mmCIF file of C-alpha atoms in Angstrom:
data_model
loop_
_atom_site.group_PDB
_atom_site.id
_atom_site.type_symbol
_atom_site.label_atom_id
_atom_site.label_comp_id
_atom_site.label_asym_id
_atom_site.label_seq_id
_atom_site.Cartn_x
_atom_site.Cartn_y
_atom_site.Cartn_z
ATOM 1 C CA MET A 1 -9.001 -6.041 20.971
ATOM 2 C CA ALA A 2 -6.270 -8.782 19.530
ATOM 3 C CA ASN A 3 -3.159 -9.803 17.494
ATOM 4 C CA VAL A 4 -3.754 -12.063 14.041
ATOM 5 C CA LYS A 5 -1.264 -14.370 13.431
ATOM 6 C CA LEU A 6 -1.414 -16.217 9.732
ATOM 7 C CA GLU A 7 1.213 -19.170 9.771
ATOM 8 C CA ASN A 8 2.071 -20.975 6.435
ATOM 9 C CA ILE A 9 -1.392 -19.997 4.792
ATOM 10 C CA VAL A 10 -1.515 -22.042 1.176
ATOM 11 C CA LYS A 11 -5.266 -21.605 -0.481
ATOM 12 C CA ILE A 12 -5.117 -23.683 -3.097
ATOM 13 C CA TYR A 13 -8.393 -23.769 -5.899
ATOM 14 C CA ASP A 14 -9.701 -26.926 -7.761
ATOM 15 C CA GLY A 15 -6.887 -28.655 -6.511
ATOM 16 C CA LYS A 16 -4.243 -26.895 -8.398
ATOM 17 C CA THR A 17 -4.810 -23.538 -8.693
ATOM 18 C CA GLU A 18 -2.259 -21.699 -5.855
ATOM 19 C CA VAL A 19 -2.913 -18.063 -5.326
ATOM 20 C CA VAL A 20 -1.619 -17.950 -2.214
ATOM 21 C CA LYS A 21 1.735 -19.407 -1.363
ATOM 22 C CA SER A 22 2.903 -20.095 2.053
ATOM 23 C CA VAL A 23 1.808 -16.748 3.645
ATOM 24 C CA ASN A 24 3.522 -15.396 7.239
ATOM 25 C CA PHE A 25 3.072 -12.756 9.193
ATOM 26 C CA GLU A 26 1.374 -11.020 12.401
ATOM 27 C CA ILE A 27 -0.596 -8.090 12.823
ATOM 28 C CA PHE A 28 -0.130 -7.202 16.989
ATOM 29 C CA ASP A 29 -2.588 -5.838 18.782
ATOM 30 C CA LYS A 30 -4.375 -2.401 17.989
ATOM 31 C CA GLU A 31 -1.757 -2.160 14.684
ATOM 32 C CA PHE A 32 -2.976 -0.987 11.367
ATOM 33 C CA VAL A 33 -2.142 -3.592 8.660
ATOM 34 C CA VAL A 34 -2.480 -2.998 5.002
ATOM 35 C CA LEU A 35 -2.134 -5.484 2.346
ATOM 36 C CA VAL A 36 -1.351 -4.009 -0.770
ATOM 37 C CA GLY A 37 -0.399 -5.607 -4.347
ATOM 38 C CA PRO A 38 -1.491 -5.636 -7.929
ATOM 39 C CA SER A 39 -4.969 -7.606 -8.973
ATOM 40 C CA GLY A 40 -5.026 -10.835 -8.819
ATOM 41 C CA CYS A 41 -2.026 -10.933 -5.723
ATOM 42 C CA GLY A 42 -4.353 -12.760 -3.322
ATOM 43 C CA LYS A 43 -4.550 -10.069 -1.262
ATOM 44 C CA SER A 44 -8.333 -10.395 -0.991
ATOM 45 C CA THR A 45 -7.991 -13.910 -0.671
ATOM 46 C CA VAL A 46 -5.978 -13.838 1.872
ATOM 47 C CA LEU A 47 -8.961 -11.337 3.969
ATOM 48 C CA ARG A 48 -11.263 -13.699 3.408
ATOM 49 C CA MET A 49 -9.566 -16.542 4.914
ATOM 50 C CA VAL A 50 -8.886 -14.356 7.795
ATOM 51 C CA ALA A 51 -12.585 -13.212 8.285
ATOM 52 C CA GLY A 52 -13.851 -17.258 7.405
ATOM 53 C CA LEU A 53 -15.191 -16.734 3.953
ATOM 54 C CA GLU A 54 -12.554 -18.773 1.966
ATOM 55 C CA ASP A 55 -11.355 -22.359 3.632
ATOM 56 C CA ILE A 56 -7.838 -22.150 4.477
ATOM 57 C CA THR A 57 -5.741 -25.299 2.070
ATOM 58 C CA SER A 58 -3.183 -25.758 4.791
ATOM 59 C CA GLY A 59 -1.292 -23.284 7.284
ATOM 60 C CA ASN A 60 -2.700 -21.691 10.736
ATOM 61 C CA LEU A 61 -4.838 -18.948 11.310
ATOM 62 C CA TYR A 62 -4.452 -17.713 15.610
ATOM 63 C CA ILE A 63 -6.585 -14.906 16.475
ATOM 64 C CA ASP A 64 -5.973 -13.699 19.942
ATOM 65 C CA LYS A 65 -3.526 -16.557 20.142
ATOM 66 C CA LYS A 66 -6.709 -19.544 19.008
ATOM 67 C CA ARG A 67 -6.329 -21.575 16.012
ATOM 68 C CA VAL A 68 -9.719 -20.662 14.342
ATOM 69 C CA ASN A 69 -9.175 -21.581 10.221
ATOM 70 C CA ASP A 70 -12.216 -24.219 11.483
ATOM 71 C CA LEU A 71 -14.561 -21.763 13.379
ATOM 72 C CA LEU A 72 -16.929 -20.148 11.686
ATOM 73 C CA PRO A 73 -17.274 -16.540 10.468
ATOM 74 C CA LYS A 74 -19.866 -15.469 13.532
ATOM 75 C CA ASP A 75 -17.600 -17.141 15.649
ATOM 76 C CA ARG A 76 -14.489 -15.148 15.095
ATOM 77 C CA ASP A 77 -15.299 -11.834 16.312
ATOM 78 C CA ILE A 78 -14.266 -9.887 13.079
ATOM 79 C CA ALA A 79 -16.328 -7.833 11.174
ATOM 80 C CA MET A 80 -15.939 -6.761 7.615
ATOM 81 C CA VAL A 81 -16.558 -4.280 5.885
ATOM 82 C CA PHE A 82 -16.846 -4.491 1.816
ATOM 83 C CA GLN A 83 -16.271 -2.716 -1.211
ATOM 84 C CA ASN A 84 -19.850 -2.143 -2.163
ATOM 85 C CA TYR A 85 -20.969 -1.642 1.711
ATOM 86 C CA ALA A 86 -23.740 -4.788 1.011
ATOM 87 C CA LEU A 87 -26.321 -2.257 3.248
ATOM 88 C CA TYR A 88 -30.343 -3.525 3.473
ATOM 89 C CA PRO A 89 -32.036 -0.968 1.152
ATOM 90 C CA HIS A 90 -34.776 -1.031 2.585
ATOM 91 C CA MET A 91 -33.294 -0.586 5.924
ATOM 92 C CA THR A 92 -32.716 2.795 8.157
ATOM 93 C CA VAL A 93 -29.279 4.097 8.477
ATOM 94 C CA TYR A 94 -30.123 2.838 12.298
ATOM 95 C CA GLN A 95 -31.770 -0.497 11.550
ATOM 96 C CA ASN A 96 -28.794 -1.274 9.122
ATOM 97 C CA MET A 97 -26.215 -0.308 11.939
ATOM 98 C CA ALA A 98 -28.343 -2.073 14.342
ATOM 99 C CA PHE A 99 -29.171 -5.704 12.424
ATOM 100 C CA GLY A 100 -26.467 -7.403 13.599
ATOM 101 C CA LEU A 101 -26.667 -6.678 17.496
ATOM 102 C CA LYS A 102 -30.322 -7.448 16.968
ATOM 103 C CA ILE A 103 -29.422 -11.226 15.586
ATOM 104 C CA LYS A 104 -27.568 -11.428 18.407
ATOM 105 C CA LYS A 105 -29.946 -10.889 20.657
ATOM 106 C CA VAL A 106 -27.950 -8.231 22.263
ATOM 107 C CA PRO A 107 -30.776 -5.857 24.674
ATOM 108 C CA ARG A 108 -32.352 -3.375 23.012
ATOM 109 C CA GLU A 109 -31.222 -0.385 25.387
ATOM 110 C CA GLU A 110 -27.385 -1.545 24.440
ATOM 111 C CA ILE A 111 -27.959 -2.298 20.919
ATOM 112 C CA ASP A 112 -29.315 1.809 20.783
ATOM 113 C CA ARG A 113 -26.418 3.104 23.141
ATOM 114 C CA ARG A 114 -23.929 1.519 20.707
ATOM 115 C CA VAL A 115 -25.277 2.383 17.334
ATOM 116 C CA ARG A 116 -25.567 6.163 19.143
ATOM 117 C CA LYS A 117 -22.070 6.282 20.172
ATOM 118 C CA ALA A 118 -20.589 4.682 16.610
ATOM 119 C CA ALA A 119 -22.868 7.645 14.458
ATOM 120 C CA GLU A 120 -21.497 10.360 17.064
ATOM 121 C CA ILE A 121 -17.768 8.816 16.077
ATOM 122 C CA LEU A 122 -18.827 8.688 12.715
ATOM 123 C CA GLU A 123 -20.204 12.195 12.605
ATOM 124 C CA ILE A 124 -23.663 10.508 10.468
ATOM 125 C CA SER A 125 -26.067 11.199 13.599
ATOM 126 C CA TYR A 126 -28.277 12.990 11.356
ATOM 127 C CA LEU A 127 -28.750 10.140 8.817
ATOM 128 C CA LEU A 128 -29.819 7.630 11.402
ATOM 129 C CA ASP A 129 -33.381 8.045 9.719
ATOM 130 C CA ARG A 130 -32.645 7.860 6.304
ATOM 131 C CA LYS A 131 -31.795 4.965 3.759
ATOM 132 C CA PRO A 132 -29.292 3.679 1.306
ATOM 133 C CA LYS A 133 -31.072 5.333 -1.337
ATOM 134 C CA ALA A 134 -31.306 8.709 0.092
ATOM 135 C CA MET A 135 -27.142 9.013 0.977
ATOM 136 C CA SER A 136 -23.937 9.977 -1.573
ATOM 137 C CA GLY A 137 -21.557 6.659 -1.257
ATOM 138 C CA GLY A 138 -19.063 8.315 1.464
ATOM 139 C CA GLN A 139 -22.406 8.478 4.021
ATOM 140 C CA ARG A 140 -22.762 4.959 2.450
ATOM 141 C CA GLN A 141 -19.478 4.105 3.251
ATOM 142 C CA ARG A 142 -19.873 5.656 6.788
ATOM 143 C CA VAL A 143 -22.580 3.139 7.656
ATOM 144 C CA ALA A 144 -20.641 0.537 6.525
ATOM 145 C CA ILE A 145 -17.959 1.507 8.665
ATOM 146 C CA GLY A 146 -20.434 2.392 12.049
ATOM 147 C CA ARG A 147 -22.237 -1.052 11.353
ATOM 148 C CA ALA A 148 -18.731 -3.163 12.097
ATOM 149 C CA ILE A 149 -18.147 -0.806 15.135
ATOM 150 C CA VAL A 150 -20.789 -1.251 16.789
ATOM 151 C CA ARG A 151 -20.018 -4.990 17.187
ATOM 152 C CA ASP A 152 -17.104 -4.402 18.940
ATOM 153 C CA PRO A 153 -15.208 -6.827 17.512
ATOM 154 C CA LYS A 154 -10.946 -8.056 18.301
ATOM 155 C CA VAL A 155 -10.745 -7.087 14.535
ATOM 156 C CA PHE A 156 -12.173 -4.754 11.822
ATOM 157 C CA LEU A 157 -11.335 -6.749 8.556
ATOM 158 C CA PHE A 158 -11.653 -3.121 5.166
ATOM 159 C CA ASP A 159 -12.275 -4.841 1.990
ATOM 160 C CA GLU A 160 -10.980 -2.416 -0.647
ATOM 161 C CA PRO A 161 -13.526 0.543 1.081
ATOM 162 C CA LEU A 162 -12.987 3.556 -0.736
ATOM 163 C CA SER A 163 -12.422 2.306 -4.634
ATOM 164 C CA ASN A 164 -15.740 3.078 -5.326
ATOM 165 C CA LEU A 165 -15.315 6.732 -4.081
ATOM 166 C CA ASP A 166 -14.062 9.874 -6.670
ATOM 167 C CA ALA A 167 -10.819 10.833 -5.883
ATOM 168 C CA LYS A 168 -11.376 14.127 -3.433
ATOM 169 C CA LEU A 169 -13.147 11.675 -0.965
ATOM 170 C CA ARG A 170 -11.095 8.520 -1.041
ATOM 171 C CA VAL A 171 -8.547 11.451 0.218
ATOM 172 C CA GLN A 172 -10.817 12.397 3.074
ATOM 173 C CA MET A 173 -11.992 9.309 3.975
ATOM 174 C CA ARG A 174 -8.470 8.154 4.117
ATOM 175 C CA VAL A 175 -8.150 10.522 7.332
ATOM 176 C CA GLU A 176 -11.322 9.574 8.972
ATOM 177 C CA LEU A 177 -9.477 6.089 8.671
ATOM 178 C CA GLN A 178 -7.181 7.370 10.630
ATOM 179 C CA LYS A 179 -8.765 9.376 12.890
ATOM 180 C CA LEU A 180 -11.521 6.595 13.352
ATOM 181 C CA HIS A 181 -8.231 4.258 14.238
ATOM 182 C CA LYS A 182 -6.755 6.248 16.791
ATOM 183 C CA LYS A 183 -10.453 6.722 18.728
ATOM 184 C CA LEU A 184 -10.744 3.049 18.557
ATOM 185 C CA GLN A 185 -7.739 1.659 19.063
ATOM 186 C CA ALA A 186 -8.439 -1.188 17.129
ATOM 187 C CA THR A 187 -6.529 -3.976 15.113
ATOM 188 C CA ILE A 188 -7.419 -3.581 11.573
ATOM 189 C CA ILE A 189 -6.375 -5.530 8.499
ATOM 190 C CA TYR A 190 -6.976 -3.287 4.826
ATOM 191 C CA VAL A 191 -6.289 -4.296 1.703
ATOM 192 C CA THR A 192 -6.076 -2.068 -1.431
ATOM 193 C CA HIS A 193 -4.190 -2.351 -4.747
ATOM 194 C CA ASP A 194 -3.751 1.871 -3.784
ATOM 195 C CA GLN A 195 -0.108 1.971 -2.588
ATOM 196 C CA THR A 196 -0.697 5.993 -1.494
ATOM 197 C CA GLU A 197 -3.650 4.651 -0.332
ATOM 198 C CA ALA A 198 -1.271 1.515 1.866
ATOM 199 C CA MET A 199 1.190 4.150 2.108
ATOM 200 C CA THR A 200 -0.588 7.220 4.048
ATOM 201 C CA LEU A 201 -2.845 3.942 5.987
ATOM 202 C CA GLY A 202 -0.928 1.604 7.353
ATOM 203 C CA SER A 203 1.192 1.883 10.175
ATOM 204 C CA ARG A 204 3.342 -1.713 8.678
ATOM 205 C CA ILE A 205 2.452 -2.599 5.259
ATOM 206 C CA VAL A 206 2.703 -6.089 3.298
ATOM 207 C CA VAL A 207 3.296 -6.078 -0.159
ATOM 208 C CA LEU A 208 2.548 -9.618 -2.350
ATOM 209 C CA LYS A 209 2.920 -10.388 -5.705
ATOM 210 C CA ASP A 210 1.233 -14.005 -7.405
ATOM 211 C CA GLY A 211 0.888 -14.738 -3.417
ATOM 212 C CA ILE A 212 4.010 -14.563 -2.449
ATOM 213 C CA VAL A 213 4.600 -11.733 0.307
ATOM 214 C CA MET A 214 7.305 -9.910 -1.058
ATOM 215 C CA GLN A 215 8.398 -7.580 1.698
ATOM 216 C CA ILE A 216 6.658 -5.991 4.832
ATOM 217 C CA GLY A 217 7.388 -3.441 6.816
ATOM 218 C CA SER A 218 6.736 0.855 7.802
ATOM 219 C CA PRO A 219 5.653 2.751 4.858
ATOM 220 C CA MET A 220 8.908 4.382 5.146
ATOM 221 C CA GLU A 221 11.153 1.117 5.251
ATOM 222 C CA LEU A 222 9.230 0.248 2.261
ATOM 223 C CA TYR A 223 9.886 3.550 0.061
ATOM 224 C CA ASN A 224 13.521 4.195 0.968
ATOM 225 C CA THR A 225 14.977 0.071 1.443
ATOM 226 C CA PRO A 226 12.797 -1.853 -1.141
ATOM 227 C CA GLU A 227 14.059 -5.469 -0.865
ATOM 228 C CA ASN A 228 13.658 -6.140 -4.443
ATOM 229 C CA ILE A 229 12.836 -4.512 -7.414
ATOM 230 C CA PHE A 230 9.046 -5.370 -7.654
ATOM 231 C CA VAL A 231 8.709 -4.103 -3.834
ATOM 232 C CA ALA A 232 10.598 -1.017 -5.633
ATOM 233 C CA GLY A 233 8.829 -0.092 -8.852
ATOM 234 C CA PHE A 234 5.639 -0.968 -6.475
ATOM 235 C CA ILE A 235 5.873 1.673 -4.526
ATOM 236 C CA GLY A 236 6.439 5.096 -4.718
ATOM 237 C CA SER A 237 4.203 7.079 -7.382
ATOM 238 C CA PRO A 238 6.118 8.476 -9.564
ATOM 239 C CA PRO A 239 7.029 4.824 -9.569
ATOM 240 C CA MET A 240 11.093 4.258 -9.379
ATOM 241 C CA ASN A 241 13.054 5.009 -12.560
ATOM 242 C CA PHE A 242 15.437 1.619 -13.880
ATOM 243 C CA ILE A 243 18.124 2.267 -15.600
ATOM 244 C CA PRO A 244 19.149 -1.500 -17.420
ATOM 245 C CA GLY A 245 23.691 -1.772 -17.652
ATOM 246 C CA GLU A 246 26.538 -3.242 -16.503
ATOM 247 C CA ILE A 247 29.650 -2.553 -14.151
ATOM 248 C CA ARG A 248 32.595 -1.584 -16.061
ATOM 249 C CA ASN A 249 34.981 -0.409 -13.658
ATOM 250 C CA LYS A 250 35.276 -0.658 -9.641
ATOM 251 C CA GLY A 251 34.165 2.519 -8.623
ATOM 252 C CA ASP A 252 32.880 4.694 -10.692
ATOM 253 C CA LEU A 253 31.912 3.926 -14.132
ATOM 254 C CA VAL A 254 27.926 1.280 -15.183
ATOM 255 C CA PHE A 255 27.859 1.059 -18.580
ATOM 256 C CA ILE A 256 24.053 1.599 -19.739
ATOM 257 C CA ASP A 257 24.664 0.418 -23.747
ATOM 258 C CA GLU A 258 27.033 0.791 -26.352
ATOM 259 C CA GLU A 259 26.710 4.623 -26.842
ATOM 260 C CA LYS A 260 26.563 5.937 -23.356
ATOM 261 C CA THR A 261 28.866 5.334 -19.658
ATOM 262 C CA LEU A 262 27.316 7.394 -16.894
ATOM 263 C CA GLU A 263 30.252 8.388 -14.353
ATOM 264 C CA ILE A 264 29.290 8.166 -10.524
ATOM 265 C CA ASN A 265 31.335 8.012 -7.588
ATOM 266 C CA LEU A 266 30.384 5.407 -5.365
ATOM 267 C CA SER A 267 30.334 5.541 -1.831
ATOM 268 C CA SER A 268 32.505 3.013 0.085
ATOM 269 C CA LEU A 269 29.303 0.809 1.023
ATOM 270 C CA GLN A 270 28.626 0.944 -2.336
ATOM 271 C CA ASN A 271 31.668 -0.184 -3.622
ATOM 272 C CA ALA A 272 31.992 -3.153 -1.545
ATOM 273 C CA ALA A 273 28.237 -4.279 -2.873
ATOM 274 C CA LEU A 274 28.923 -4.298 -6.341
ATOM 275 C CA LYS A 275 32.171 -6.302 -5.568
ATOM 276 C CA ASN A 276 30.579 -9.473 -7.389
ATOM 277 C CA TYR A 277 28.692 -7.450 -9.935
ATOM 278 C CA ILE A 278 31.842 -6.252 -12.025
ATOM 279 C CA GLY A 279 31.650 -7.195 -15.836
ATOM 280 C CA LYS A 280 27.912 -8.388 -15.080
ATOM 281 C CA LYS A 281 24.714 -6.707 -15.890
ATOM 282 C CA ILE A 282 23.410 -4.657 -13.382
ATOM 283 C CA VAL A 283 19.771 -2.544 -13.034
ATOM 284 C CA LEU A 284 20.501 0.841 -11.938
ATOM 285 C CA GLY A 285 17.356 2.449 -9.052
ATOM 286 C CA ILE A 286 16.655 5.821 -8.671
ATOM 287 C CA ARG A 287 13.357 7.913 -7.129
ATOM 288 C CA PRO A 288 12.314 10.967 -9.426
ATOM 289 C CA GLU A 289 12.959 13.163 -6.853
ATOM 290 C CA ASN A 290 16.167 11.803 -6.460
ATOM 291 C CA ILE A 291 17.226 13.572 -9.747
ATOM 292 C CA HIS A 292 18.134 17.378 -10.128
ATOM 293 C CA HIS A 293 18.518 19.906 -12.363
ATOM 294 C CA PHE A 294 20.971 21.437 -10.530
ATOM 295 C CA GLN A 295 23.779 19.961 -8.163
ATOM 296 C CA VAL A 296 22.395 20.039 -4.461
ATOM 297 C CA GLU A 297 24.565 21.972 -1.409
ATOM 298 C CA GLY A 298 26.058 19.150 1.289
ATOM 299 C CA SER A 299 25.083 15.829 -0.895
ATOM 300 C CA SER A 300 27.978 13.872 -1.044
ATOM 301 C CA GLY A 301 27.865 13.227 -4.716
ATOM 302 C CA PHE A 302 26.214 13.241 -7.815
ATOM 303 C CA ALA A 303 26.466 11.998 -11.493
ATOM 304 C CA LYS A 304 25.709 13.698 -14.290
ATOM 305 C CA VAL A 305 24.228 12.729 -16.746
ATOM 306 C CA ASN A 306 23.060 14.299 -20.216
ATOM 307 C CA ALA A 307 19.094 13.669 -20.918
ATOM 308 C CA THR A 308 15.922 14.841 -23.333
ATOM 309 C CA ILE A 309 13.378 16.394 -21.972
ATOM 310 C CA ASN A 310 10.125 14.663 -23.762
ATOM 311 C CA ALA A 311 7.425 16.248 -21.430
ATOM 312 C CA VAL A 312 6.649 18.082 -18.338
ATOM 313 C CA GLU A 313 3.589 18.125 -16.565
ATOM 314 C CA HIS A 314 2.562 21.296 -14.564
ATOM 315 C CA MET A 315 1.378 20.116 -11.105
ATOM 316 C CA GLY A 316 1.195 23.120 -9.011
ATOM 317 C CA SER A 317 3.860 22.984 -6.231
ATOM 318 C CA GLU A 318 5.701 20.472 -8.614
ATOM 319 C CA MET A 319 6.814 19.079 -12.231
ATOM 320 C CA LEU A 320 7.102 15.853 -13.409
ATOM 321 C CA VAL A 321 10.227 15.940 -16.492
ATOM 322 C CA TYR A 322 9.959 12.943 -18.584
ATOM 323 C CA VAL A 323 13.540 12.250 -20.020
ATOM 324 C CA ASN A 324 15.113 9.630 -22.288
ATOM 325 C CA LEU A 325 18.205 8.262 -21.713
ATOM 326 C CA ASN A 326 19.840 6.419 -23.933
ATOM 327 C CA LYS A 327 15.825 5.069 -25.178
ATOM 328 C CA VAL A 328 15.756 4.484 -21.361
ATOM 329 C CA GLN A 329 12.524 6.574 -20.600
ATOM 330 C CA MET A 330 12.582 8.152 -16.952
ATOM 331 C CA ILE A 331 10.900 10.477 -14.610
ATOM 332 C CA ALA A 332 12.376 13.438 -12.665
ATOM 333 C CA ARG A 333 10.237 15.627 -9.763
ATOM 334 C CA PHE A 334 11.585 19.121 -10.226
ATOM 335 C CA PRO A 335 10.500 22.393 -8.216
ATOM 336 C CA SER A 336 7.223 24.313 -10.110
ATOM 337 C CA GLU A 337 9.583 27.330 -10.133
ATOM 338 C CA GLU A 338 12.354 26.178 -12.938
ATOM 339 C CA ILE A 339 12.743 26.497 -16.260
ATOM 340 C CA ILE A 340 12.755 23.242 -18.389
ATOM 341 C CA GLU A 341 12.510 23.354 -22.221
ATOM 342 C CA THR A 342 11.151 20.139 -23.835
ATOM 343 C CA ASP A 343 12.481 18.538 -27.135
ATOM 344 C CA LYS A 344 15.895 20.180 -25.343
ATOM 345 C CA ILE A 345 19.188 17.692 -24.124
ATOM 346 C CA ALA A 346 19.332 18.795 -19.813
ATOM 347 C CA GLU A 347 22.355 18.082 -17.834
ATOM 348 C CA LEU A 348 20.728 16.116 -15.033
ATOM 349 C CA TYR A 349 22.667 14.854 -11.414
ATOM 350 C CA PHE A 350 21.447 11.039 -9.842
ATOM 351 C CA ASP A 351 21.550 12.055 -6.087
ATOM 352 C CA THR A 352 24.045 8.740 -6.284
ATOM 353 C CA PRO A 353 23.962 8.034 -2.504
ATOM 354 C CA ARG A 354 20.180 7.716 -3.315
ATOM 355 C CA ILE A 355 21.109 4.444 -6.230
ATOM 356 C CA LEU A 356 19.776 1.149 -5.854
ATOM 357 C CA PHE A 357 21.217 -1.296 -7.217
ATOM 358 C CA PHE A 358 19.071 -3.946 -8.344
ATOM 359 C CA ASP A 359 20.259 -8.155 -9.846
ATOM 360 C CA PRO A 360 18.613 -8.390 -12.642
ATOM 361 C CA ASP A 361 17.886 -11.829 -12.794
ATOM 362 C CA ASN A 362 16.203 -11.957 -9.262
ATOM 363 C CA GLY A 363 15.599 -8.969 -8.748
ATOM 364 C CA SER A 364 17.079 -8.485 -5.219
ATOM 365 C CA VAL A 365 18.425 -5.349 -4.416
ATOM 366 C CA VAL A 366 22.050 -5.617 -3.823
ATOM 367 C CA LYS A 367 23.655 -4.617 -0.526
#
């Protein structure tokens, strides 16, 4: 396998539409990196430039320390798995998986060994004589992955491979992809718009917005220490709650609107970070699981608020509680055994050390 390095990669269409803007990051050998972001953020374009299916307007792309900007896709030693499987309908599974090797004139015995080994890894040996129309979506996706595995490439590229599957099958395939990565010890670049997929699959995640890298880090780094309000709102389901306000007094008050002041006993670190924001606008961010219906023992601090309960969604082991705090809509995540009444005012407690503050002008986290 190999590492992949993107150095100031830019993509411009028609000489004017810049869809990828100076992207820089490196994928290390045997790493599973996920590119995630909303539709139109440029993630698939980045992947297609790595594959050689899109020309690079400017910048340098290296695979295994070799500049490959001008290499044809077939010469980059990569394998790509597409969203729509791209199987030949008139061929059997065996023929689909063997086709690329036949084109390369790999000996027949070696083709047979590779195809059967890949089929065994993916648990599709019993499908080798079937054609795509006689298989489910999940089986077809395994075949598409198998076709990539037999090539034994330096880098695997996945472009939203699970988006055509139903919810239950997506969960199953996520587990299978994790197991596959461990077995193959492969370098994988994976594109998705689904942040749950990104969180569960990636050893590192690259978050993109409008062709710009917003943050790179492990799933928990992005979740716990987002660098900006976009990453904080995009990573996590349900997303982080945001409350616009203004710092009125040093260390204890956050002004929300003309009718409400939220009292917070800030830590020394939070005080230091906010010293330049007294009298200025601020955005408070808190995740649903850090809002409680009671004070949690052992916590270093809580901010109490009164909010109206609008609705409750029971999820089995937990419930999502939708609340209104002075015209600000929020979501809290409570254990299912708690008793919550809608259309009532409830006392809620924000876990103070878990609160983040964001600059409303540039969206960056205040630290």
